[in-house]
Coordinates of C-alpha atoms in Angstrom, one line a residue:
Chain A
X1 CA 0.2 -53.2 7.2
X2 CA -1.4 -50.6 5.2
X3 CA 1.1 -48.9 2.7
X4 CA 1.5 -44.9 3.5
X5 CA -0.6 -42.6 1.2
X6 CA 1.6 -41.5 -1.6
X7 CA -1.0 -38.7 -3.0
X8 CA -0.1 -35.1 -4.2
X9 CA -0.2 -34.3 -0.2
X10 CA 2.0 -36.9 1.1
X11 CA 4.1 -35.6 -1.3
X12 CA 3.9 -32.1 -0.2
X13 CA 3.0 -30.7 -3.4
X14 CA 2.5 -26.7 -4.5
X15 CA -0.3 -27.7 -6.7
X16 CA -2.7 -30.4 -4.9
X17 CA -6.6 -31.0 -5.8
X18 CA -6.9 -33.5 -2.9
X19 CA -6.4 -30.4 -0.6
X20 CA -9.0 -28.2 -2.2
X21 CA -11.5 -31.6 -1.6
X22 CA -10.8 -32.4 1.8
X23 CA -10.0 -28.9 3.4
X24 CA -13.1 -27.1 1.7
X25 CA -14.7 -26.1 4.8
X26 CA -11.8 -24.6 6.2
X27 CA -11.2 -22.9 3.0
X28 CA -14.6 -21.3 3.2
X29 CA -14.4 -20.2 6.7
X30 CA -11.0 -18.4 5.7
X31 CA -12.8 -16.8 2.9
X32 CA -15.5 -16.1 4.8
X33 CA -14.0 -14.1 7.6
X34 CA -11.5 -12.6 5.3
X35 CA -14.2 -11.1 3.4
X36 CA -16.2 -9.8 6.7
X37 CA -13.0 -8.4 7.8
X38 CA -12.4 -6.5 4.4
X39 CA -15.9 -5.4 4.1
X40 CA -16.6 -4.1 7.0
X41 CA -13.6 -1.8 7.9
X42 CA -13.4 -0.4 4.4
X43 CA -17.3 0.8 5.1
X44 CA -17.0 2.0 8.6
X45 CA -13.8 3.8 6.8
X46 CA -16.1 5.4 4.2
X47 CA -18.7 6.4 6.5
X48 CA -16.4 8.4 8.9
X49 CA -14.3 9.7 5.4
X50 CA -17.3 11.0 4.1
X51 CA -18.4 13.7 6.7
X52 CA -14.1 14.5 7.4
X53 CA -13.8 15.3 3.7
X54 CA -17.1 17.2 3.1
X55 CA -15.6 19.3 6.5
X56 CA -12.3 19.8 5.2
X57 CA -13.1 21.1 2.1
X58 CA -16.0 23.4 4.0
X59 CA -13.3 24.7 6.2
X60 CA -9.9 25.4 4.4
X61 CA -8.3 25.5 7.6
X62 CA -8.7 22.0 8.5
X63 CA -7.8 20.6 5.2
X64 CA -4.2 20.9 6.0
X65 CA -4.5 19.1 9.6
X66 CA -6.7 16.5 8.3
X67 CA -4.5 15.4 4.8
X68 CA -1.3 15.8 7.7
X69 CA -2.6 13.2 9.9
X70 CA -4.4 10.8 7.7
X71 CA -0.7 10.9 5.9
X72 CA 0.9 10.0 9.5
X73 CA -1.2 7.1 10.1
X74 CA -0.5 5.8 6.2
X75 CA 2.9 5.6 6.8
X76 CA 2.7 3.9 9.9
X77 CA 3.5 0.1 8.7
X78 CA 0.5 -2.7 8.9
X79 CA 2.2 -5.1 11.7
X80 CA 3.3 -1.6 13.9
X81 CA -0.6 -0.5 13.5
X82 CA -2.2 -3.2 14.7
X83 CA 0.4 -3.6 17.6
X84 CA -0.3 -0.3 19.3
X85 CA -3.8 -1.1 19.1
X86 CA -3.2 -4.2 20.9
X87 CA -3.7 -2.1 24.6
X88 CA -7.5 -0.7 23.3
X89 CA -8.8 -3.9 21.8
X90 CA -6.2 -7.4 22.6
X91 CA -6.3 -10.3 20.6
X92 CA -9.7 -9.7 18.6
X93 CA -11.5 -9.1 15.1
X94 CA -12.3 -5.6 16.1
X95 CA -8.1 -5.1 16.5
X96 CA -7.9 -5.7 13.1
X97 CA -10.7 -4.0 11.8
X98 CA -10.1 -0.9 13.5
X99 CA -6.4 -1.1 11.8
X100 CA -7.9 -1.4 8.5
X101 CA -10.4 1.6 8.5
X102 CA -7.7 3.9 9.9
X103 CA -5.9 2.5 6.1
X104 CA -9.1 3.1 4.3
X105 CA -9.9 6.0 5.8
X106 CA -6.2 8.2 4.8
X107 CA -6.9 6.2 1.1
X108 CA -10.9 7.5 1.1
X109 CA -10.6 11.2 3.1
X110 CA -7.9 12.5 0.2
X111 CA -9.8 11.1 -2.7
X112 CA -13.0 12.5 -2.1
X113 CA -11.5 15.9 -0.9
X114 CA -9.6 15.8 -4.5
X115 CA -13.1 15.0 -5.8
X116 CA -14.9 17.4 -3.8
X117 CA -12.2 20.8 -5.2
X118 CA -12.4 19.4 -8.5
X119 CA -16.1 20.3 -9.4
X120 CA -16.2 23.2 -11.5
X121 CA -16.7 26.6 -9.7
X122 CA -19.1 27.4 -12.4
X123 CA -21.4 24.4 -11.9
X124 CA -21.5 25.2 -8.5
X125 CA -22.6 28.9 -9.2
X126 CA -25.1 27.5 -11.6
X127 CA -27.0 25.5 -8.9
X128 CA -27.0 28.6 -6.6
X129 CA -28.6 30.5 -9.6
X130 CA -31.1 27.8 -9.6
X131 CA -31.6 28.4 -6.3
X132 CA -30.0 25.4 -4.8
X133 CA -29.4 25.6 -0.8
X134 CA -25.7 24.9 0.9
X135 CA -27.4 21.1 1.5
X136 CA -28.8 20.5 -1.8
X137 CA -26.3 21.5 -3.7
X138 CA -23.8 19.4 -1.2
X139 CA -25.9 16.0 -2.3
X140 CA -27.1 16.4 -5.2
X141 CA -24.2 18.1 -6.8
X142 CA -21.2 18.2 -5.2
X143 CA -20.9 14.6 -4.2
X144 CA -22.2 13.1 -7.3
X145 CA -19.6 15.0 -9.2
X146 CA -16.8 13.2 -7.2
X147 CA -18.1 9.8 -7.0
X148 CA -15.3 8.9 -9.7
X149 CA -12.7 10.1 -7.4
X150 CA -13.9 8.6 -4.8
X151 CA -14.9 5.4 -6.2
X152 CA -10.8 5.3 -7.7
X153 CA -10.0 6.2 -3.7
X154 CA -12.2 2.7 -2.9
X155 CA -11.4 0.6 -4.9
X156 CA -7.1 1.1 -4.0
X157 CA -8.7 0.8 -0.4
X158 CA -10.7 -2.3 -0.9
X159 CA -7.8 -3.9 -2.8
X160 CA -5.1 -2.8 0.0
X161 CA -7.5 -4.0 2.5
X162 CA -7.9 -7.8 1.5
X163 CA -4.2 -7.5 1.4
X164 CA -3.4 -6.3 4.4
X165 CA -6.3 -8.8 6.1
X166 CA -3.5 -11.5 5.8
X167 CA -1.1 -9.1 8.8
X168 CA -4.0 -10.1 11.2
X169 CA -2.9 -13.4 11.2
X170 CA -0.7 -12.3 14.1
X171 CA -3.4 -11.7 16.5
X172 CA -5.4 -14.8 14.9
X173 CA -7.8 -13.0 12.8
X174 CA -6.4 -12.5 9.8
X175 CA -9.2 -14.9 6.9
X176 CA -6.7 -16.6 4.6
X177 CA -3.4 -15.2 6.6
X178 CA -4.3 -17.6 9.0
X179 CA -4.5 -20.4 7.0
X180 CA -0.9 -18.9 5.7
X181 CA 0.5 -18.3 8.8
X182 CA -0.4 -22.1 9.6
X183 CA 1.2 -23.3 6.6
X184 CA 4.4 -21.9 7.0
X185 CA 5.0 -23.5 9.9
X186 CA 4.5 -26.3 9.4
X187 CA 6.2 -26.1 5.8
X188 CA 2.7 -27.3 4.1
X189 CA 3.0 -25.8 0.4
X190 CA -0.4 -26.5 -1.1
X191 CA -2.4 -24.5 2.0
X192 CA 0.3 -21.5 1.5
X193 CA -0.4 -21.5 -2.5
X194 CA -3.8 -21.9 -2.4
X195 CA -4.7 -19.1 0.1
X196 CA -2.5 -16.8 -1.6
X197 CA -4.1 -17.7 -5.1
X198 CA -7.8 -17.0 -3.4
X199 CA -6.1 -13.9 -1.6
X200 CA -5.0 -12.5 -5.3
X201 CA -8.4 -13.7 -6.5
X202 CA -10.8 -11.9 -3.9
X203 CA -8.9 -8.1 -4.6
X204 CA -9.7 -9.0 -8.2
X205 CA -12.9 -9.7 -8.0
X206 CA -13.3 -6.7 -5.4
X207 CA -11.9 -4.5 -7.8
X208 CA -14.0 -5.5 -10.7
X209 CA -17.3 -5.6 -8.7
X210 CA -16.6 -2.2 -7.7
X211 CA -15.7 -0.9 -11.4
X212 CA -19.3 -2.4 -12.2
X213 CA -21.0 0.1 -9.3
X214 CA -19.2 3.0 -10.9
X215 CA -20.1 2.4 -13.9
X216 CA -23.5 1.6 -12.8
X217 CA -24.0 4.5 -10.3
X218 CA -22.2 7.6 -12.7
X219 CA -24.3 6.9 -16.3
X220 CA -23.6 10.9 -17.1
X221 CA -19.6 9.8 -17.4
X222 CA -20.0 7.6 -20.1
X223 CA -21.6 10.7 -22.8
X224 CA -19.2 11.7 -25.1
X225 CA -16.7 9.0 -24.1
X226 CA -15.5 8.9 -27.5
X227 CA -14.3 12.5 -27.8
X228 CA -12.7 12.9 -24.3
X229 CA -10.6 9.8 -23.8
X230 CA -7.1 10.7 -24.7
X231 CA -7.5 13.5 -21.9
X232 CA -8.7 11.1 -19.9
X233 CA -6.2 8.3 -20.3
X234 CA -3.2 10.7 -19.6
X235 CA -5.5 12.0 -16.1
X236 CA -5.3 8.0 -15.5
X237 CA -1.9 7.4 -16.0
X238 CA -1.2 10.5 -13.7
X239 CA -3.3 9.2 -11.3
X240 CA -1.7 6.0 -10.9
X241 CA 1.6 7.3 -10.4
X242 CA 1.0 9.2 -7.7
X243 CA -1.1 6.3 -5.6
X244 CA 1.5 4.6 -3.0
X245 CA 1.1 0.9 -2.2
X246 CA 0.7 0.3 1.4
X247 CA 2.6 -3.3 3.4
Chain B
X30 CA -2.2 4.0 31.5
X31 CA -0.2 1.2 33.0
X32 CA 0.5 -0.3 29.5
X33 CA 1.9 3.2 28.5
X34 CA 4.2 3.1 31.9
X35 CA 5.4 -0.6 31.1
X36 CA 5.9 0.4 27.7
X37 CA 8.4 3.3 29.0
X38 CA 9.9 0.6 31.3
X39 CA 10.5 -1.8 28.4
X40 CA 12.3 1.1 26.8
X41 CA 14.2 2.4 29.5
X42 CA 15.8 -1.1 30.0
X43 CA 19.3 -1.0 29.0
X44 CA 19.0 -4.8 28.5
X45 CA 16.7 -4.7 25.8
X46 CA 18.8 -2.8 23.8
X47 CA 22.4 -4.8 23.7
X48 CA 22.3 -8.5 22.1
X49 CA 21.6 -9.9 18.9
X50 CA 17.9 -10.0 19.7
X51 CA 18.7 -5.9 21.3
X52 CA 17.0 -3.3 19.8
X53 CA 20.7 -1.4 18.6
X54 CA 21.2 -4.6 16.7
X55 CA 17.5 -5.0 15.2
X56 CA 17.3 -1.0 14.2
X57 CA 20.3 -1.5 12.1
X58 CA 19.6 -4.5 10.7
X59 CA 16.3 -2.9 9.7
X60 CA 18.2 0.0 8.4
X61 CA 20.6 -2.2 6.0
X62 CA 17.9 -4.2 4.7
X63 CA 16.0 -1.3 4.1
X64 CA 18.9 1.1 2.3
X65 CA 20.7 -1.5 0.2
X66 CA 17.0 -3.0 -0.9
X67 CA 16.2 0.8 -1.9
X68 CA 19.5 0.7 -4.0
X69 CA 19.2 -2.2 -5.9
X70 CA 15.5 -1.6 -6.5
X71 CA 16.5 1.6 -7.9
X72 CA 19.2 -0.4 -10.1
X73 CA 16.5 -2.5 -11.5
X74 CA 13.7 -0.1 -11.5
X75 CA 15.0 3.3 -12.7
X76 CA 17.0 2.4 -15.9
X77 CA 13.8 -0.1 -17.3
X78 CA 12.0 2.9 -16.2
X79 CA 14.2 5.7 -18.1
X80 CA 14.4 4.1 -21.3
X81 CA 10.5 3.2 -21.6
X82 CA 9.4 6.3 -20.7
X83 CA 12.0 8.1 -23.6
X84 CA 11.0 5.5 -26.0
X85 CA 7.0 5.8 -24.9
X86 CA 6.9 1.8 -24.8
X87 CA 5.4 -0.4 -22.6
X88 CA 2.9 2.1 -21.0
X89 CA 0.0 -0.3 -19.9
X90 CA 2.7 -2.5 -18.3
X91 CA 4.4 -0.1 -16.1
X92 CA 1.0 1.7 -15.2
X93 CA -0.7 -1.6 -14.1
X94 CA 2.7 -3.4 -12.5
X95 CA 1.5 -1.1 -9.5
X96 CA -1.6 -1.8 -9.2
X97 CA -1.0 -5.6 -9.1
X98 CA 1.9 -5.3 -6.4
X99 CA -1.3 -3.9 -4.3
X100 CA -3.1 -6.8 -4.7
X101 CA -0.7 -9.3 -4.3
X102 CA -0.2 -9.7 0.1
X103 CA 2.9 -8.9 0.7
X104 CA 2.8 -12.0 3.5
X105 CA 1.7 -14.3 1.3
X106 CA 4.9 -13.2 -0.7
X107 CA 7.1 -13.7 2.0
X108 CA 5.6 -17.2 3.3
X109 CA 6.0 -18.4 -0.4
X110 CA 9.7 -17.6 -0.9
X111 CA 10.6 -19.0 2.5
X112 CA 9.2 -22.7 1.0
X113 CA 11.0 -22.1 -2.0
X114 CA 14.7 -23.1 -2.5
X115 CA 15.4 -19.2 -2.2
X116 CA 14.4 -19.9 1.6
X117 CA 17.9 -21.6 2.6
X118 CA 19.8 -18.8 1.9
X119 CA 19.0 -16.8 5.5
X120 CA 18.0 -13.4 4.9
X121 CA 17.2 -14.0 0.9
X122 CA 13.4 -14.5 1.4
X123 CA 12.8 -10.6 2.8
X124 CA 15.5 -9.6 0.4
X125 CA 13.6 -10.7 -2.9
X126 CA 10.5 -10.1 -1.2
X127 CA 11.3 -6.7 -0.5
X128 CA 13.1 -5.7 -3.7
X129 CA 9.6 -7.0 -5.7
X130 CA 7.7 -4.8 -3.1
X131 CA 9.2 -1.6 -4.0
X132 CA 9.7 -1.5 -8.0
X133 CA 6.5 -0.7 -8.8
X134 CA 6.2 2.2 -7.3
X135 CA 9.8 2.9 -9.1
X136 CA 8.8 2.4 -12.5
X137 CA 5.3 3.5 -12.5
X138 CA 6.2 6.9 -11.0
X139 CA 9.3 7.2 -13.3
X140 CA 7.3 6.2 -16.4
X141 CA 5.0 9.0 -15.9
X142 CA 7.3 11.0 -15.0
X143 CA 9.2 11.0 -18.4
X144 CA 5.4 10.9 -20.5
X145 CA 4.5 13.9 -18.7
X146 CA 7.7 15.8 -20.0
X147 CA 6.0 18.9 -22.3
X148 CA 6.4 17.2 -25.6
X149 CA 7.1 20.5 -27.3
X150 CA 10.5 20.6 -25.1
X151 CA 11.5 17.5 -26.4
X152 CA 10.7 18.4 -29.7
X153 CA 12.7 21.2 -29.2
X154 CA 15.6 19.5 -28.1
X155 CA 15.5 17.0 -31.1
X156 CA 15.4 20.0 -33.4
X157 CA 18.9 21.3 -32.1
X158 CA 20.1 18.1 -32.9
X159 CA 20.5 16.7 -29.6
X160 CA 20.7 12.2 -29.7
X161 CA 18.3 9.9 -27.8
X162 CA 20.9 10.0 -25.3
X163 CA 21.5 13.4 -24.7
X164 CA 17.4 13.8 -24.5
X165 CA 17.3 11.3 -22.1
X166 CA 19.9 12.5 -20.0
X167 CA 19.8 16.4 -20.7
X168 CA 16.6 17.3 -20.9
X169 CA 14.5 14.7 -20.1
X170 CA 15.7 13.4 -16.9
X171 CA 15.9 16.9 -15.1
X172 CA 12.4 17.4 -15.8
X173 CA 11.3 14.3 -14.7
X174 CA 13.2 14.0 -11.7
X175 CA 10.4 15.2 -9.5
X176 CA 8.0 12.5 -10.2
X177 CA 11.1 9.9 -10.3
X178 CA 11.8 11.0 -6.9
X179 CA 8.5 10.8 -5.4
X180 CA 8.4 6.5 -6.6
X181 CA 11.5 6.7 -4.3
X182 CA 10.3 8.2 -1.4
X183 CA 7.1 5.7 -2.0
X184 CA 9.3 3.0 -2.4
X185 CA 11.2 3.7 0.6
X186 CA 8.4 3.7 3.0
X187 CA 7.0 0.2 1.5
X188 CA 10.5 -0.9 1.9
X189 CA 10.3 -0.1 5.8
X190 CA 6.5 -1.5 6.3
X191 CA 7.7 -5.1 4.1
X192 CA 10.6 -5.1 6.2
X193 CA 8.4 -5.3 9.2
X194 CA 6.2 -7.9 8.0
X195 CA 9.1 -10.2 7.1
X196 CA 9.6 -10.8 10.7
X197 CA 6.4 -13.0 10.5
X198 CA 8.6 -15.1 8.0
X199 CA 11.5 -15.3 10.2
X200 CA 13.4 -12.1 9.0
X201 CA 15.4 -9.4 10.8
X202 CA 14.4 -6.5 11.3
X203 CA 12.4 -4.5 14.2
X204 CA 9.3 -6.6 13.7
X205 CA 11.1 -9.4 15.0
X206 CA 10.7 -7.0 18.7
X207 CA 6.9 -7.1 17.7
X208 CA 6.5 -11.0 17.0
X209 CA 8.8 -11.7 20.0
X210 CA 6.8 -10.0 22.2
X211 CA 3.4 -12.0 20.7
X212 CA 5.5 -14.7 21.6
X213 CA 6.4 -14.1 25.3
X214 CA 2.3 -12.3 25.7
X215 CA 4.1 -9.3 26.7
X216 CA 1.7 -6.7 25.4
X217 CA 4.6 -3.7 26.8
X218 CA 6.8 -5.7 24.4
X219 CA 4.9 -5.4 21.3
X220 CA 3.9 -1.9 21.7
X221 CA 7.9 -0.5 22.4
X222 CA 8.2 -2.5 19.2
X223 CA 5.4 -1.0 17.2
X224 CA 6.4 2.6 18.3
X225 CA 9.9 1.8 17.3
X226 CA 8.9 0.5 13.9
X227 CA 6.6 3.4 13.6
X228 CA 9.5 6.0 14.5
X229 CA 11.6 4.5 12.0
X230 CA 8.8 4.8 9.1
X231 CA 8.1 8.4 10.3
X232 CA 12.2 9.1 10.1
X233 CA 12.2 7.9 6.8
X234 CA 9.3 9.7 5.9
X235 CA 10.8 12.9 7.1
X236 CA 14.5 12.7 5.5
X237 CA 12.7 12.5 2.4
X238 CA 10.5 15.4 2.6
X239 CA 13.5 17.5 4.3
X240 CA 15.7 16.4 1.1
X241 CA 12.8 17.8 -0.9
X242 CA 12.7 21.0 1.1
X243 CA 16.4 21.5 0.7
X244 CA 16.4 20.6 -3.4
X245 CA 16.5 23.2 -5.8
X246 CA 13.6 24.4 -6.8
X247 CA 13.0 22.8 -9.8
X248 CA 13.1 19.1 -8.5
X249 CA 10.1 20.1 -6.4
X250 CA 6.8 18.1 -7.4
X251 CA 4.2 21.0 -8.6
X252 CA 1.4 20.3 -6.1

């Protein structure tokens, strides 16, 4: 009679490399469809946020419906949202995904409108002076001037996003939830840790990948660094207090 | 359509909401978790909060505590208590789980909220001779008390949407409607549930910015 394997996943271990080596594939396919999921709702979110915001801030008047309703759906929680879409879409990816942009999209709409009001009045009377059209002056002004806002309005959506992925695991499409969801029932430690460590690891990386585009894509920001940081780092800090987390 | 109608039915049904599993008995069981997590999150939160922000310590570390209880899933949270030894103790999972969900918001909001008190007002009050203590409390504190309440009202609505999700790990709560009803494939189920849950957020929501209404003037956030 063969003795019973005594290795790290016999034991039922936290930590266990015998699990990352013979669950790999499954491991990837998580990743995989957690990262579809998370990419693709935050940019159908940004692509209907964009025209909303450019709208609102066109047309004071519905600024005030817009912020009220996007502010309504964010405080509708995760496992409530992608119940009562349960009736449009049942148990599929699109379920979750459509959750996810209606997330993004409250995140995305009030940063870019905040971005949008805060280019100077005079730098917009400057480019009409320069004879700069309503369009023009829209793309090649406007917008650029609020990328930082809305890039700080992505990135707390991207990060939320591969969070909140893991809810989908109710309807079966949630990446690493899933594999979560899986583990806990059936008490299996290392496959809990591990897709929660990869979980954490993905909205890091997220995060820093998009710091890298901003940085990339707003070259005028980093002039003159030197003299206007310690405005800047209080604008930070204020910033950051006023973001809410999202479960 | 006919969801919508079975939805209403599911409501309507007296029998849904009597019993431990009723909907009376989950709404307050969401309510307690939520309210006394809010308290002693505050009891943590607020007083580590206070005191950095008077003596202008620890900055970095309240700032960023927020932004790494976004990335952390709040799930993944809950699934890894419930394995610990913290897991036998019935409803202690959601409770820790919920109580680490809402002190960032706490303490970042009521850090800033004290660094963004005008500096030449606390200088002031130093220069009558006023202690730490009596800044802190007197002049400080008011000020701040905006922002301070603001990370409470965040808080608060994390608290409801955690509270949810721990169903998922076996907690009480109104999600437990919602995972009941995946359980049974009654799609009417899940949605009375989800509208329920979503009421209740909305509720919360709304108490807070009726309290904000009603508060003096001065405790009103200057947006």
């Amino acid at each position: 009679m063969t003795a019973p394997p005594n290795d790290c996943l016999a034991r039922n271990e936290w930590i266990c490399g015998a699990y990352l080596s013979t669950r790999r594939q499954i491991l990837l396919d998580a990743v995989v469809q957690h990262l579809q999921l998370t990419a693709l709702s935050v940019l159908v979110g940004l692509v209907i946020a964009l025209p909303l915001a450019v709208l609102a801030r066109r047309w004071g008047w519905a600024a005030g419906p817009v912020l009220a309703v996007t502010t309504i759906l964010y405080t509708i929680p995760s496992l409530a949202m992608f119940s009562l879409l349960l009736p449009l879409y049942g148990l599929s990816a699109t379920l979750v995904v459509a959750g996810l942009v209606l997330y993004s999209l409250t995140l995305l709409v009030r940063n870019i409108l905040a971005g949008l009001r805060a280019v100077p009045e005079e730098t917009r009377q400057a480019a009409r002076g320069l004879g700069y059209g309503p369009v023009r002056l829209l793309l090649t002004v406007e917008l650029p001037l609020a990328v930082p806002a809305a890039m700080a309005g992505l990135r707390i959506a991207t990060v939320s996003a591969v969070s909140l992925v893991t809810v989908g695991a109710i309807v079966g499409f949630g990446g690493l939830g899933n594999l979560i969801y899986a583990g806990m029932n059936t008490y299996f430690k290392a496959q809990v840790l591990t897709a929660s460590v990869l979980c954490v690891l993905i909205a890091v990386a997220a995060d820093l990948l998009l710091l890298a585009v901003q940085w990339l894509i707003t070259p005028w920001t980093r002039a003159g660094r030197a003299r206007a940081a310690p405005r800047r780092r209080r604008a930070r800090v204020r910033a950051a207090g006023a973001k809410a987390g999202r479960a | 359509m006919s969801t919508l109608t079975a939805t209403w039915h599911w409501l309507a049904d007296p029998a849904h909401w009597s019993g431990d599993d009723g909907v009376r008995h989950r709404l307050f069981q969401h309510l307690v978790l939520t309210v006394v997590c809010l308290a002693l999150s505050c009891l943590v939160a607020l007083p580590v909060a206070l005191v950095l922000g008077h003596l202008g310590r620890g900055g970095a570390l309240a700032v960023n505590i927020s932004n790494v209880g976004r990335a952390v899933p709040t799930f993944a949270v809950l699934v890894l208590l419930l394995l610990t030894p913290v897991g036998r103790w019935g409803e202690g999972p959601t409770v820790v789980a919920l109580v680490l969900f809402a002190v960032p918001p706490l303490l970042t909001n009521a850090y800033v909220g004290m660094r963004e008190v005008d500096r030449g007002v606390v200088g002031a009050a130093r220069g009558m001779g006023m202690t730490g203590r009596q800044m802190l409390l007197r002049v400080e504190l008011p000020l701040a008390l905006p922002m301070v309440l603001n990370g409470v009202r965040i808080a608060a609505v994390q608290l409801v949407a955690t509270a949810t999700i721990a169903a998922l790990a076996g907690g009480g709560g109104l999600g437990r409607i919602i995972t009941a009803g995946f359980n049974l494939a009654s799609t009417p189920q899940v949605v009375a549930g989800a509208l329920l849950v979503a009421g209740f957020a909305l509720v919360v929501e709304g108490v807070f910015e009726l309290a904000e209404r009603l508060a003096p003037t001065w405790t009103r956030a200057g947006r």
